[in-house]
Amino acid sequence: MRSLSVHLTDLCNSRCSFCVVGSPLYVKDTIDVDQVRAFLLQNANKGFDSVNLHGGEATLHPQFLQILDLIMELGYPEVHLQTNGIRMADRDFAHAMRARGVTLFIVSLHGDSAELHDSQTGSPGGFNKTIAGITNVRSLGATVRTNTVITRQNTERLSATALLACNIGVGHLNFSNLHPVGSATFSFDCVVPRMTSIREHLYPAIELSLAEGRLVTLEGFPYCVVPEYVHLHLNEISRQIKMLMRGNVIADYDVFMNTSCRVLGPPCATCGMSDKCGGVYPEYSERFGWGEFHALR
Amino acid sequence: MPRQTHLFLTLSRAGWGEASFGLYLAEQLRRRNENVLFLRHAGNEHLFAGTPFENHPIGDHIGTLIWPLIKECARENNIASVVLCDSWTTDGFLRRCKVDGAVLFELGVPVIGVDTWDNVSRADPIDIFGTERKAASDWVRRVAGLLPCPIVRPSNRAGVCRFLNSPVSLAKRVRAHVRDGWGLRPTDSVILFCTASWQQTTYNDADGDRCAVTFPALLAQYASELGPDVHFVHVGPAPLEPLQRIGGRYKWLPPLGNKFDLALGAVDLLVSANASATTVNKAIASQIPVLILENSCRASALDEAIEWLGNRATPQVIEWLTTALPIFPFRLWPIGLYKFITPILHENPYADAAESVEWLDRQKVIDRTRALLFSVSIRAELQQRQHEYCCRIQHLPTAAESFDSLLVSQLCAA
């Protein structure tokens, strides 16, 4: 699968304590929408299967709907939207997005209750809107994937969060390893869980979701942290993502992440999977060392 | 008009301050269409990432090859001047390379050197780990000195220029987000303490190494006295283990690069053990209260230290002293430079823009810290002095203007 990926805005109406792009640290948008248009034009009819819009919160961009129109005009087969789901609670807006070809909504869901979700996203009332938004777009025939970033706050509620997602018709659940950059630069101590504490809660959540017939993927985990579920890792899926990020074009996002955002350490030297795995976020190993990681095969 | 190229040398391993000033001046020259080429220490790579300047890393092992390299760069680029981003440390680097810095004059172009501590012309000895040493080689006194203010006293002397960092000002919600990330409640206060790699290393000097190792223990003791609502954010290459005793109120962050301003802008007070730190400069420019910890006590034995302390002696400090003696004066922990920096601070308004306190005076350290955190009027008074200082500095020539004057005077002299 080949997709274009566009960071449409730095701004967001959530204030996630672990925001990977640091949206809550921005007061002005740095994105040049003309650059976005040019990127979409340059890559039209070049075999991309989808355009993935993200941010910040892409739906807040004042020209969001016009960008969707342009994507349709240019003939891209599908539009995927990464969102906190808050604006999807407005049924007219949800309809407008569906009418403009958004087929997949990738919605951030960081807990199974308003208290847990909203305390991490800094958006009181956000949880209820997100759930309403998922229900809205599902009723309009769209596919929904949730993305749950694993934090110290939600680790023990992963199964409950997965169950909630299944109960509201989510077909695909993605669990992400927290990348401690952006806002997590400052909140590291409060939000980053130890790798060794994740598995006992993540595995039951995966098993529950699979038992419910859902698709499950994992993102950003060193393979040795989830050795029994390596096949669920996004790196195992053949894909090529070309990304426009704050004026820079990243030709292959997965290669970029493996070569620029992760590091290999002593245990990786004899690991047979280090090429695909890419290693550990350096911000994590800098704090906690390499004791939690080991070679596979 | 043909573009001139200037060769900047910033060669010290942990010379964050000198590289910062070099980049500051280089940017001013670039804006008027001049080229700057850096030969920089390999350890300064992160400071140059994302800058528009051509720069070549130099390792400590380069030895005598440094001179042919400088000569080749000068010839290939037809340079108009050589700029030593710090005269004193450049001299030190060249001496370690077994190169007599006087060869720089053979390039036939003006040699301009940043005289960070205004010491080159004075040729005062420098106190390092309590021992006085020769500060710089004689050739350095022939270099035209660029005198950045701060920390140099503002005046109309040739070479004096303003070096005030851009103020940091965060939007309320950004500040709140950073503080939330640290786990602070709205009523909590937070102190920032920064260490550079040269403050958390070993020097092969027993007194210096002991000073480096024991300092954090007393700092932790003071921090533990500040109450449950005062947090301590430390930015530095490694955690300060003794500070762990204050539990979750101690937060260690590795060096933040371009996110440092977000941390500085989110705190209530900067505490520093480096009187001339660039972070102090930035805090003053941003009107963030600053407390500098310095020590003027020299003592080899406990009774000497107790006598020096007089009625300021406390059981906690005396207990700490048993692990820390002998001690030497410092304004740059753990190196020293107490006597060396003293003349620069004399009648220098910089000294009013940041408060200083004797490190061993436990009660005073705690009282001033509390006052600068909690007293609205004391904070406002210091912020007013910082504002006045910044206004005064604003009237000085820019770094590029002073650089031009020195260049002209050097060319005329030639």
XYZ file of C-alpha atoms in Angstrom:
711
model
C 0.000 0.000 0.000
C 1.332 3.409 -0.955
C -0.009 6.474 0.756
C 0.627 10.165 0.980
C 0.710 11.551 4.478
C 0.116 15.225 5.189
C 0.683 17.106 8.453
C -2.002 19.712 7.847
C -1.729 21.807 10.987
C 0.290 22.147 14.184
C -2.739 23.256 16.162
C -5.096 21.070 18.133
C -8.126 21.336 20.410
C -6.706 18.631 22.679
C -3.644 19.053 24.893
C -2.366 15.509 25.121
C 0.359 15.189 27.710
C 2.333 12.952 25.330
C 1.596 14.688 21.980
C 4.291 13.431 19.640
C 4.311 16.571 17.501
C 4.038 18.874 20.508
C 0.864 20.601 19.304
C 0.095 22.123 22.720
C 3.445 23.913 22.512
C 2.374 25.810 19.380
C 0.447 29.043 19.457
C 0.633 29.705 15.727
C 0.402 27.292 12.852
C 3.628 26.913 10.898
C 2.045 25.033 8.009
C 1.885 26.663 4.598
C -1.313 25.400 3.015
C -0.029 26.264 -0.463
C 2.789 23.810 0.141
C 0.191 21.190 1.035
C -1.717 21.874 -2.184
C 1.479 21.685 -4.226
C 2.406 18.370 -2.578
C -0.997 16.910 -3.399
C -0.777 18.172 -6.988
C 2.755 16.884 -7.538
C 1.870 13.405 -6.362
C -1.517 13.017 -8.062
C -1.845 10.085 -10.466
C 1.385 8.558 -9.261
C -0.074 5.389 -7.853
C -0.835 6.450 -4.294
C -3.739 4.496 -2.821
C -4.688 7.052 -0.200
C -4.028 10.403 1.381
C -3.686 10.436 5.170
C -4.374 13.789 6.844
C -3.158 14.462 10.337
C -1.848 17.192 12.620
C -2.407 18.639 15.227
C -6.091 18.217 14.609
C -6.585 18.364 10.866
C -10.311 19.082 11.123
C -9.544 22.454 12.737
C -7.751 23.763 9.678
C -9.837 26.582 8.203
C -9.452 25.074 4.727
C -9.906 21.466 5.785
C -12.995 20.828 3.657
C -11.432 22.562 0.644
C -8.380 20.316 1.012
C -10.706 17.306 0.992
C -12.332 18.700 -2.159
C -8.941 19.062 -3.807
C -7.989 15.493 -2.900
C -11.218 14.286 -4.522
C -10.646 16.408 -7.620
C -7.160 15.027 -7.984
C -8.548 11.510 -8.016
C -6.865 9.959 -5.008
C -8.782 6.739 -4.299
C -9.176 7.162 -0.528
C -8.789 9.673 2.275
C -7.797 8.614 5.775
C -8.095 11.026 8.658
C -6.184 10.882 11.929
C -8.278 12.752 14.447
C -9.239 13.112 18.070
C -12.820 12.617 16.883
C -14.201 15.682 18.647
C -15.541 17.402 15.546
C -17.024 14.131 14.311
C -19.623 14.508 17.076
C -21.196 17.181 14.876
C -23.247 15.014 12.565
C -23.381 17.602 9.766
C -19.627 17.929 9.844
C -19.242 14.138 9.898
C -21.509 13.982 6.871
C -19.489 16.670 5.100
C -16.318 14.660 5.600
C -17.925 11.439 4.389
C -19.303 13.258 1.349
C -15.774 14.366 0.528
C -14.407 10.862 0.487
C -13.068 10.210 3.944
C -13.321 6.433 4.195
C -11.207 5.675 7.247
C -11.234 7.583 10.524
C -8.241 6.853 12.743
C -9.431 8.068 16.111
C -7.350 8.620 19.243
C -8.829 6.720 22.162
C -6.686 6.778 25.258
C -8.988 5.292 27.862
C -12.315 3.651 28.564
C -13.801 6.495 30.591
C -14.149 10.234 30.361
C -12.007 10.616 33.450
C -9.111 8.585 32.065
C -9.258 9.809 28.471
C -9.867 13.485 29.186
C -7.247 13.726 31.915
C -4.637 12.670 29.374
C -5.934 14.720 26.460
C -6.599 17.846 28.487
C -9.985 18.232 26.808
C -12.891 18.087 29.258
C -15.892 16.594 27.488
C -13.667 15.271 24.707
C -14.252 11.600 25.489
C -18.022 11.808 25.111
C -17.660 13.688 21.829
C -15.128 11.186 20.535
C -17.446 8.275 21.283
C -20.367 10.139 19.704
C -18.169 10.931 16.707
C -17.204 7.297 16.210
C -20.862 6.329 16.364
C -21.726 9.042 13.832
C -19.210 8.103 11.185
C -19.897 4.391 11.678
C -23.569 5.075 10.994
C -22.506 6.899 7.833
C -20.724 3.781 6.618
C -17.135 4.717 7.403
C -14.503 2.445 8.812
C -12.969 3.332 12.157
C -9.602 2.444 13.588
C -8.698 3.509 17.083
C -5.208 4.434 18.133
C -4.344 4.018 21.780
C -1.014 5.397 22.952
C 0.092 3.398 25.972
C 0.837 5.608 28.947
C 1.452 5.146 32.635
C -2.131 6.286 33.171
C -3.899 3.860 30.838
C -1.703 0.751 30.885
C -3.925 -1.083 33.331
C -7.063 -0.125 31.382
C -5.963 -1.366 27.968
C -8.374 -4.304 27.945
C -11.252 -2.108 29.068
C -10.370 0.402 26.368
C -10.194 -2.353 23.761
C -13.553 -3.703 24.896
C -15.136 -0.277 24.595
C -13.752 0.103 21.069
C -15.113 -3.301 20.077
C -18.519 -2.504 21.579
C -18.919 0.660 19.496
C -18.059 -1.104 16.270
C -14.420 -0.273 15.790
C -12.953 -2.743 13.313
C -9.266 -2.126 13.802
C -7.394 -1.336 17.010
C -3.869 0.032 16.914
C -1.739 0.242 20.056
C 1.210 2.644 19.963
C 4.352 2.759 21.974
C 4.699 6.271 23.368
C 7.381 8.200 21.467
C 8.856 10.465 24.153
C 9.375 13.594 22.110
C 7.126 16.643 21.672
C 5.111 17.219 24.830
C 6.541 14.082 26.439
C 9.928 15.793 26.504
C 8.602 17.526 29.595
C 6.080 14.995 30.898
C 8.361 11.967 30.514
C 8.368 11.018 34.182
C 4.605 11.277 34.419
C 3.557 9.512 31.223
C 6.156 7.059 29.925
C 5.574 3.517 31.184
C 8.389 1.021 31.628
C 8.466 -1.484 28.784
C 8.413 -4.346 31.245
C 5.126 -3.103 32.703
C 3.284 -3.011 29.386
C 3.105 -6.617 28.277
C 0.927 -8.012 31.076
C -1.777 -5.507 30.148
C -1.248 -5.246 26.409
C -1.443 -8.971 25.695
C -4.913 -9.436 27.222
C -6.110 -6.390 25.282
C -4.770 -7.879 22.048
C -6.306 -11.275 22.822
C -9.666 -9.727 23.637
C -9.701 -7.724 20.405
C -8.695 -10.697 18.270
C -11.344 -12.831 19.948
C -13.896 -10.195 18.985
C -12.778 -10.605 15.383
C -11.018 -7.272 15.177
C -7.859 -6.401 13.326
C -5.035 -5.468 15.710
C -1.782 -3.689 14.911
C 1.142 -2.520 17.023
C 3.244 0.544 16.335
C 6.653 1.600 17.571
C 7.331 -1.282 19.943
C 10.745 -2.906 19.922
C 10.026 -6.444 18.728
C 11.513 -8.012 21.857
C 8.921 -6.229 23.996
C 6.085 -8.027 22.170
C 7.825 -11.130 20.762
C 4.646 -13.238 20.549
C 2.931 -10.590 18.452
C 5.674 -9.480 16.112
C 3.388 -10.329 13.184
C 1.008 -7.564 14.291
C 3.682 -4.932 14.048
C 3.059 -2.264 11.426
C 6.605 -2.776 10.181
C 5.490 -6.241 9.056
C 2.953 -4.734 6.683
C 4.252 -3.790 3.274
C 3.591 -0.096 2.910
C 5.228 3.024 1.654
C 4.273 6.336 3.200
C 5.487 9.564 1.658
C 5.022 12.372 4.151
C 4.926 16.160 4.065
C 5.902 17.371 7.538
C 6.404 21.076 8.213
C 7.845 21.746 4.779
C 10.005 18.611 4.661
C 9.211 15.665 2.436
C 10.002 12.286 3.987
C 10.223 9.776 1.141
C 9.544 6.703 3.275
C 8.141 7.266 6.750
C 8.920 3.777 8.069
C 12.534 3.978 6.923
C 12.770 7.453 8.429
C 11.447 6.234 11.776
C 13.812 3.270 11.853
C 16.888 5.203 10.819
C 16.314 8.607 12.414
C 14.042 8.094 15.399
C 15.140 4.750 16.850
C 18.472 3.356 17.888
C 19.944 -0.096 18.197
C 21.774 -1.021 21.378
C 23.961 -3.813 22.681
C 21.164 -6.434 22.788
C 20.339 -5.701 19.141
C 23.799 -6.713 17.940
C 22.864 -10.394 17.896
C 19.152 -9.959 17.185
C 17.909 -11.469 13.959
C 15.077 -8.961 13.694
C 16.842 -5.688 14.268
C 16.594 -4.684 10.605
C 12.821 -4.615 10.668
C 12.402 -3.635 14.301
C 14.541 -0.518 14.108
C 15.231 -0.541 17.837
C 14.273 1.672 20.734
C 13.440 5.343 20.995
C 16.722 6.919 22.132
C 14.899 9.147 24.591
C 13.804 5.953 26.364
C 17.137 4.117 26.368
C 18.878 7.319 27.498
C 16.786 7.227 30.660
C 16.366 3.556 31.368
C 19.226 1.854 29.548
C 19.030 -1.437 27.676
C 18.257 -3.895 30.467
C 14.674 -4.474 29.338
C 15.606 -5.515 25.802
C 17.032 -8.734 24.390
C 17.940 -10.391 21.113
C 15.345 -12.473 19.299
C 16.088 -15.694 17.357
C 29.940 44.287 -3.320
C 31.885 41.020 -3.043
C 30.902 38.802 -0.121
C 33.562 38.622 2.531
C 34.244 35.386 4.332
C 35.248 35.246 7.977
C 36.770 32.208 9.609
C 35.373 31.555 13.100
C 37.176 29.231 15.511
C 35.124 27.690 18.306
C 37.338 24.901 19.486
C 36.540 24.088 23.120
C 34.938 20.778 23.852
C 32.179 22.087 26.099
C 32.192 25.669 24.870
C 28.456 26.210 24.659
C 28.816 29.886 25.539
C 31.520 30.646 23.009
C 29.719 28.771 20.235
C 26.519 30.636 21.110
C 28.238 33.982 20.805
C 29.965 32.896 17.587
C 26.635 31.942 16.069
C 25.066 35.166 17.359
C 27.681 37.308 15.614
C 27.721 35.082 12.530
C 23.987 35.527 12.108
C 24.359 39.312 12.197
C 27.069 39.138 9.536
C 25.022 36.734 7.423
C 22.088 39.136 7.421
C 24.255 41.681 5.660
C 25.370 39.115 3.144
C 28.741 38.114 4.556
C 29.925 34.507 4.800
C 31.020 32.795 7.973
C 32.852 29.506 8.011
C 33.298 27.693 11.317
C 35.985 25.343 12.494
C 34.252 23.964 15.554
C 34.866 21.318 18.164
C 33.272 18.018 17.184
C 31.322 18.019 20.450
C 29.376 21.134 19.454
C 27.522 19.487 16.596
C 24.063 19.926 18.149
C 24.519 23.693 18.325
C 25.193 23.902 14.602
C 22.387 21.585 13.482
C 19.933 23.605 11.449
C 22.143 26.688 11.198
C 23.006 27.998 7.748
C 26.749 28.076 8.357
C 29.354 25.847 6.773
C 31.136 24.187 9.686
C 33.856 21.604 10.026
C 34.270 19.454 13.134
C 37.652 19.321 14.833
C 38.482 16.552 17.291
C 40.797 16.786 20.284
C 43.258 14.494 18.521
C 44.043 16.894 15.687
C 47.302 18.064 17.281
C 49.670 20.177 15.209
C 47.578 19.566 12.087
C 45.230 22.287 13.308
C 47.531 24.961 11.952
C 47.800 23.692 8.348
C 44.047 23.171 8.426
C 43.410 26.773 9.484
C 45.889 27.971 6.860
C 44.229 25.926 4.136
C 40.750 27.151 5.077
C 42.014 30.714 5.075
C 43.639 30.343 1.664
C 40.803 28.464 -0.029
C 38.169 30.900 1.178
C 40.229 34.041 0.824
C 39.140 35.061 4.305
C 38.815 38.657 5.474
C 39.367 37.921 9.174
C 39.826 35.241 11.785
C 37.508 35.330 14.770
C 38.391 33.445 17.931
C 35.003 32.829 19.539
C 36.844 32.912 22.827
C 40.460 34.083 22.896
C 41.351 32.357 26.128
C 39.957 28.922 25.255
C 41.358 29.113 21.714
C 44.757 29.697 23.249
C 44.216 26.711 25.526
C 43.214 24.484 22.628
C 46.180 25.547 20.501
C 48.538 25.019 23.428
C 47.178 21.490 23.868
C 47.809 20.998 20.153
C 51.395 22.219 20.654
C 50.779 25.150 18.332
C 51.896 28.693 19.146
C 48.801 30.788 18.487
C 50.984 33.668 17.297
C 51.072 31.911 13.924
C 47.532 33.177 13.353
C 48.995 36.608 12.617
C 50.881 35.059 9.689
C 47.564 34.759 7.853
C 47.829 38.459 7.094
C 44.237 39.268 8.049
C 42.856 40.870 11.207
C 42.554 38.495 14.147
C 39.645 39.368 16.398
C 39.012 37.492 19.609
C 36.049 37.363 21.928
C 37.247 38.302 25.396
C 34.366 36.797 27.351
C 35.692 37.758 30.777
C 37.532 40.928 29.805
C 40.716 39.422 31.144
C 43.052 39.277 28.166
C 44.339 42.831 28.520
C 44.664 42.447 32.292
C 46.676 39.246 32.024
C 45.448 38.285 35.490
C 46.121 34.744 36.599
C 43.152 32.429 36.657
C 42.111 30.460 39.732
C 41.198 26.923 38.797
C 40.354 24.388 41.523
C 41.812 26.841 44.024
C 45.182 27.216 42.340
C 46.292 30.251 40.365
C 47.596 29.628 36.871
C 48.659 31.764 33.960
C 45.506 32.736 32.111
C 46.680 33.076 28.537
C 49.732 33.193 26.327
C 51.291 36.544 25.524
C 50.167 36.480 21.868
C 46.531 36.701 22.959
C 47.108 40.274 24.151
C 47.810 41.270 20.522
C 44.331 40.111 19.486
C 41.687 42.823 19.123
C 39.104 42.049 21.778
C 35.371 41.879 21.240
C 33.781 42.330 24.669
C 30.281 40.876 24.950
C 27.960 42.462 27.443
C 26.883 40.583 29.477
C 29.029 39.681 31.269
C 31.458 42.541 30.503
C 30.610 45.899 32.092
C 28.698 48.156 29.664
C 30.813 51.110 28.543
C 31.916 52.950 25.439
C 35.249 51.131 25.270
C 36.236 49.826 21.866
C 35.019 46.285 21.373
C 32.174 46.367 23.885
C 28.993 45.063 22.295
C 25.608 43.831 23.345
C 25.025 40.120 23.654
C 21.567 39.906 25.031
C 19.675 36.773 24.114
C 16.151 37.020 22.793
C 13.706 37.039 25.683
C 11.603 33.956 26.235
C 7.913 34.535 26.646
C 5.465 31.663 26.599
C 1.741 31.892 26.007
C -0.141 31.109 29.227
C -1.510 27.840 27.915
C 1.907 26.687 26.658
C 3.453 27.487 30.031
C 0.631 25.614 31.738
C 1.140 22.615 29.427
C 4.843 22.379 30.246
C 4.153 22.705 33.966
C 1.353 20.119 33.757
C 3.844 17.827 32.065
C 6.093 18.153 35.079
C 3.163 17.114 37.237
C 2.806 20.498 38.961
C -0.357 21.722 40.574
C -1.355 25.320 39.801
C -0.136 26.434 43.222
C 3.279 24.752 42.947
C 6.528 26.605 42.228
C 9.416 25.376 40.171
C 13.129 26.098 40.114
C 15.350 25.415 37.112
C 18.937 24.337 37.654
C 21.148 23.623 34.638
C 24.431 21.790 34.392
C 26.792 21.598 31.446
C 28.866 18.545 30.641
C 31.949 20.258 32.115
C 30.168 20.438 35.455
C 29.435 16.726 35.563
C 32.781 15.283 34.619
C 36.108 14.438 36.218
C 39.195 16.623 35.885
C 41.990 14.529 37.237
C 42.230 17.077 40.036
C 41.310 15.820 43.508
C 39.954 19.157 44.755
C 38.005 19.859 41.583
C 36.570 16.378 41.385
C 35.541 16.455 45.050
C 33.880 19.838 44.524
C 31.972 18.443 41.549
C 30.822 15.374 43.442
C 29.907 16.923 46.808
C 28.086 20.032 45.610
C 24.834 18.230 44.681
C 24.525 16.756 48.178
C 24.273 20.192 49.803
C 22.071 21.402 46.982
C 19.740 18.484 47.712
C 19.734 19.376 51.384
C 18.713 22.952 50.596
C 16.093 21.753 48.092
C 14.564 19.486 50.723
C 14.073 22.508 52.991
C 11.978 24.429 50.501
C 8.699 22.679 51.199
C 6.399 20.255 49.399
C 5.192 22.808 46.852
C 8.601 23.632 45.419
C 9.815 21.479 42.545
C 13.287 21.289 41.113
C 13.804 20.784 37.378
C 17.351 19.929 36.430
C 18.517 20.076 32.806
C 21.877 18.438 32.333
C 23.746 15.503 30.884
C 22.985 13.158 33.798
C 20.756 13.160 36.874
C 22.170 14.522 40.126
C 21.655 11.477 42.318
C 21.504 13.295 45.693
C 18.528 15.286 44.437
C 16.530 12.056 44.284
C 16.030 12.494 48.020
C 13.293 15.031 47.312
C 11.421 12.337 45.392
C 8.989 13.373 42.682
C 9.800 17.038 43.233
C 13.096 16.460 41.407
C 12.792 16.138 37.648
C 15.782 15.484 35.465
C 15.680 16.366 31.773
C 18.507 15.641 29.353
C 19.757 18.643 27.313
C 16.760 20.083 25.501
C 18.287 21.683 22.415
C 15.773 24.003 20.799
C 13.155 23.156 23.454
C 15.220 24.717 26.242
C 13.341 28.010 25.988
C 10.104 26.197 26.778
C 11.575 24.937 30.045
C 13.066 28.297 30.971
C 9.844 30.124 30.189
C 7.860 27.758 32.391
C 9.840 28.130 35.629
C 9.594 30.637 38.463
C 13.282 30.927 39.285
C 16.633 30.009 37.748
C 19.242 28.878 40.262
C 22.724 28.717 38.785
C 26.184 27.774 39.959
C 27.765 29.517 36.974
C 27.803 33.294 37.285
C 28.430 33.849 33.594
C 26.181 31.147 32.151
C 24.354 31.816 28.916
C 21.240 30.542 30.691
C 21.604 33.382 33.216
C 21.892 35.829 30.326
C 18.705 34.396 28.792
C 16.833 34.466 32.099
C 17.786 38.106 32.677
C 16.620 39.005 29.170
C 13.353 37.200 29.916
C 12.944 38.794 33.347
C 12.970 35.460 35.100
C 14.444 35.843 38.603
C 17.946 34.405 38.961
C 19.824 33.288 42.053
C 23.538 32.568 41.620
C 25.237 30.279 44.117
C 28.860 31.199 44.737
C 31.452 30.390 47.334
C 34.157 32.705 48.640
C 35.342 30.404 51.430
C 38.720 28.724 51.170
C 39.256 26.148 53.890
C 41.382 23.073 54.291
C 40.091 22.021 57.682
C 36.751 22.091 59.439
C 37.755 24.662 62.060
C 38.800 27.083 59.298
C 35.444 26.719 57.594
C 33.554 27.092 60.881
C 35.522 30.200 61.704
C 34.757 31.623 58.263
C 31.058 30.865 58.708
C 30.868 32.412 62.194
C 27.264 32.609 63.330
C 26.091 31.348 59.940
C 27.365 27.851 60.719
C 24.668 25.185 60.868
C 24.901 21.500 61.792
C 23.772 20.491 58.291
C 26.498 22.490 56.534
C 29.138 21.392 59.043
C 28.205 17.774 58.419
C 28.422 18.338 54.681
C 31.793 20.049 55.057
C 33.239 16.891 56.582
C 32.748 15.272 53.171
C 33.730 18.275 51.091
C 36.936 19.718 52.550
C 39.211 21.182 51.417
C 37.060 23.699 49.585
C 38.027 26.590 47.339
C 36.148 29.665 46.113
C 34.087 29.394 42.945
C 31.850 31.459 40.762
C 31.818 28.721 38.161
C 31.186 25.467 39.996
C 33.253 23.275 40.045
C 36.119 25.017 38.258
C 36.503 28.067 40.460
C 37.273 31.364 38.658
C 36.247 33.309 41.748
C 39.105 35.812 41.757
C 39.225 35.802 37.996
C 35.636 36.997 37.617
C 35.534 39.355 40.597
C 36.950 42.419 38.765
C 34.379 42.077 35.975
C 31.492 42.154 38.428
C 32.795 45.276 40.168
C 30.401 48.164 39.447
C 28.804 46.009 36.798
C 24.993 46.300 36.621
C 24.939 42.639 35.634
C 25.522 41.878 39.301
C 22.253 43.690 40.100
C 20.269 41.822 37.467
C 20.788 38.519 39.250
C 20.996 37.883 42.977
C 24.022 36.088 44.376
C 24.287 34.231 47.619
C 27.074 32.560 49.561
C 26.794 28.859 49.025
C 27.625 27.852 52.584
C 25.193 30.286 54.182
C 22.366 27.791 54.488
C 19.797 30.142 55.956
C 20.471 32.817 53.390
C 20.313 30.392 50.459
C 16.950 29.119 51.674
C 15.596 32.557 52.570
C 16.589 34.162 49.252
C 15.250 31.215 47.299
C 11.944 31.464 49.107
C 11.826 35.228 48.725
C 12.501 35.024 44.997
C 9.832 32.364 44.635
C 7.100 33.716 46.855
C 7.517 37.433 47.560
C 5.702 39.379 44.883
C 7.545 42.573 45.756
C 11.027 41.009 45.837
C 10.421 39.282 42.517
C 9.128 42.518 41.025
C 12.141 44.475 42.289
C 14.572 42.038 40.705
C 12.586 41.956 37.485
C 12.710 45.759 37.407
C 16.497 45.662 37.788
C 16.659 43.090 34.999
C 14.541 45.355 32.806
C 16.790 48.347 33.537
C 19.847 46.275 32.764
C 18.410 45.158 29.431
C 17.524 48.758 28.535
C 21.078 49.816 29.269
C 22.522 47.036 27.141
C 20.241 47.922 24.253
C 22.154 51.175 23.797
C 25.426 49.403 23.146
C 26.640 48.678 19.618
C 25.611 45.366 18.132
C 28.206 42.611 17.939
C 28.521 43.226 14.187
C 29.039 46.979 14.687
C 31.792 46.450 17.241
C 33.289 43.798 15.018
C 33.395 46.313 12.135
C 35.130 48.918 14.304
C 37.756 46.423 15.386
C 38.238 45.258 11.816
C 38.786 48.827 10.614
C 41.198 49.617 13.431
C 43.149 46.442 12.712
C 43.336 47.205 9.015
C 44.452 50.792 9.715
C 47.089 49.546 12.126
C 48.345 47.140 9.474
